[in-house]
Amino acid sequence: MKYVKANETERLVEILAYNPLIINQCDSNQRTLLHYAAMKGYLDCTSVLVAHKARINEPDQYGNLPIHLAVKEGHLLVVRYLLSINADPTKPNKDGLLPIHIACEKNYFDILKVNCSECICT
């Protein structure tokens, strides 16, 4: 977890090669490494985790997928990447919010444009 939080991609690759089972382990908030990489906006870590078979549509204890967290923190490049690999933008969290709702609440217009271009404005 510390290598994701510190955006140490090379070290993360080494750890995953040594222990691939950590890829989808959850912490006390039911968050995986991918949740933290997306939340921090670390595109390189996010893509490494996905390449190692991280589950992109895994909810945390609040029902947030990694894409919800990337949107909430305004990380446009990570949002684009997650959408490009079929992250589910139609799954609400436990508050009933879709990623697009979060983008609206935060006035993240660039993210709204990406979401709309992905045809999730319904």
Tab-separated table of C-alpha atoms in Angstrom:
chain	number	residue	atom	x	y	z
A	1	MET	CA	0.000	0.000	0.000
A	2	LYS	CA	2.776	2.442	0.869
A	3	TYR	CA	4.269	2.196	-2.622
A	4	VAL	CA	0.985	3.217	-4.205
A	5	LYS	CA	0.475	6.081	-1.754
A	6	ALA	CA	4.014	7.297	-2.502
A	7	ASN	CA	3.595	6.804	-6.279
A	8	GLU	CA	6.620	4.490	-6.393
A	9	THR	CA	5.699	2.627	-9.565
A	10	GLU	CA	8.962	0.728	-10.001
A	11	ARG	CA	8.884	-0.593	-6.448
A	12	LEU	CA	5.208	-1.491	-6.884
A	13	VAL	CA	6.069	-3.620	-9.931
A	14	GLU	CA	8.738	-5.434	-7.895
A	15	ILE	CA	6.343	-6.117	-5.021
A	16	LEU	CA	3.621	-7.376	-7.370
A	17	ALA	CA	6.097	-9.717	-9.059
A	18	TYR	CA	7.063	-11.094	-5.658
A	19	ASN	CA	3.532	-11.273	-4.227
A	20	PRO	CA	0.805	-10.956	-6.890
A	21	LEU	CA	-1.935	-11.854	-4.409
A	22	ILE	CA	-1.832	-8.392	-2.840
A	23	ILE	CA	-3.321	-6.847	-5.972
A	24	ASN	CA	-6.938	-7.057	-4.768
A	25	GLN	CA	-6.474	-7.196	-0.993
A	26	CYS	CA	-8.640	-4.719	0.884
A	27	ASP	CA	-7.962	-2.502	3.870
A	28	SER	CA	-10.427	-1.715	6.678
A	29	ASN	CA	-12.411	0.543	4.296
A	30	GLN	CA	-12.588	-2.263	1.726
A	31	ARG	CA	-10.296	-0.252	-0.533
A	32	THR	CA	-7.774	-1.908	-2.799
A	33	LEU	CA	-4.498	-0.569	-4.120
A	34	LEU	CA	-6.383	0.600	-7.207
A	35	HIS	CA	-8.746	2.705	-5.096
A	36	TYR	CA	-5.772	4.572	-3.635
A	37	ALA	CA	-3.949	5.004	-6.938
A	38	ALA	CA	-7.113	6.405	-8.547
A	39	MET	CA	-7.865	8.635	-5.560
A	40	LYS	CA	-4.335	10.085	-5.626
A	41	GLY	CA	-4.406	10.558	-9.396
A	42	TYR	CA	-1.408	8.322	-10.011
A	43	LEU	CA	-1.939	7.261	-13.608
A	44	ASP	CA	1.230	5.166	-13.837
A	45	CYS	CA	0.386	3.221	-10.670
A	46	THR	CA	-3.194	2.829	-11.872
A	47	SER	CA	-2.088	1.355	-15.187
A	48	VAL	CA	0.432	-0.972	-13.491
A	49	LEU	CA	-2.271	-2.256	-11.163
A	50	VAL	CA	-4.686	-2.806	-14.041
A	51	ALA	CA	-1.984	-4.628	-16.004
A	52	HIS	CA	-1.621	-6.922	-12.986
A	53	LYS	CA	-5.371	-7.696	-13.032
A	54	ALA	CA	-6.659	-5.271	-10.400
A	55	ARG	CA	-10.460	-5.337	-10.306
A	56	ILE	CA	-11.564	-2.002	-11.722
A	57	ASN	CA	-15.185	-2.231	-10.583
A	58	GLU	CA	-14.599	-3.289	-6.974
A	59	PRO	CA	-16.624	-1.167	-4.494
A	60	ASP	CA	-15.243	0.033	-1.179
A	61	GLN	CA	-17.361	0.028	1.990
A	62	TYR	CA	-19.166	3.150	0.761
A	63	GLY	CA	-19.891	1.658	-2.642
A	64	ASN	CA	-17.273	3.813	-4.358
A	65	LEU	CA	-15.454	2.293	-7.273
A	66	PRO	CA	-11.996	3.597	-8.147
A	67	ILE	CA	-13.637	5.807	-10.787
A	68	HIS	CA	-15.823	7.479	-8.131
A	69	LEU	CA	-12.693	8.358	-6.155
A	70	ALA	CA	-10.793	9.626	-9.198
A	71	VAL	CA	-13.744	11.850	-10.117
A	72	LYS	CA	-14.153	13.090	-6.533
A	73	GLU	CA	-10.528	14.221	-6.453
A	74	GLY	CA	-10.646	15.715	-9.959
A	75	HIS	CA	-8.115	13.433	-11.620
A	76	LEU	CA	-9.105	13.779	-15.257
A	77	LEU	CA	-6.383	11.563	-16.749
A	78	VAL	CA	-7.174	8.705	-14.392
A	79	VAL	CA	-10.900	9.074	-15.096
A	80	ARG	CA	-10.234	8.924	-18.846
A	81	TYR	CA	-8.033	5.879	-18.427
A	82	LEU	CA	-10.530	4.036	-16.222
A	83	LEU	CA	-13.335	4.723	-18.681
A	84	SER	CA	-11.150	3.489	-21.531
A	85	ILE	CA	-10.729	0.120	-19.803
A	86	ASN	CA	-14.445	-0.252	-19.053
A	87	ALA	CA	-14.768	1.045	-15.521
A	88	ASP	CA	-18.502	1.106	-14.823
A	89	PRO	CA	-19.731	4.724	-14.709
A	90	THR	CA	-23.337	3.588	-14.206
A	91	LYS	CA	-22.923	1.973	-10.796
A	92	PRO	CA	-24.053	4.223	-7.937
A	93	ASN	CA	-22.273	4.347	-4.602
A	94	LYS	CA	-24.162	3.861	-1.325
A	95	ASP	CA	-25.318	7.485	-1.446
A	96	GLY	CA	-26.871	6.781	-4.841
A	97	LEU	CA	-24.292	8.888	-6.669
A	98	LEU	CA	-22.813	8.030	-10.029
A	99	PRO	CA	-19.403	9.421	-10.955
A	100	ILE	CA	-21.130	12.022	-13.134
A	101	HIS	CA	-23.162	13.241	-10.131
A	102	ILE	CA	-19.946	13.718	-8.173
A	103	ALA	CA	-18.423	15.655	-11.082
A	104	CYS	CA	-21.518	17.890	-11.164
A	105	GLU	CA	-21.349	18.534	-7.411
A	106	LYS	CA	-17.680	19.504	-7.680
A	107	ASN	CA	-18.116	21.564	-10.882
A	108	TYR	CA	-15.485	19.470	-12.644
A	109	PHE	CA	-16.451	20.472	-16.162
A	110	ASP	CA	-13.562	18.671	-17.873
A	111	ILE	CA	-14.622	15.432	-16.220
A	112	LEU	CA	-18.240	16.072	-17.172
A	113	LYS	CA	-17.155	16.442	-20.799
A	114	VAL	CA	-15.350	13.099	-20.641
A	115	ASN	CA	-18.342	11.431	-19.024
A	116	CYS	CA	-20.714	12.871	-21.598
A	117	SER	CA	-18.483	11.763	-24.443
A	118	GLU	CA	-18.652	8.276	-22.961
A	119	CYS	CA	-22.465	8.472	-23.252
A	120	ILE	CA	-23.296	8.189	-19.582
A	121	CYS	CA	-25.400	11.317	-19.313
A	122	THR	CA	-28.849	9.851	-18.862
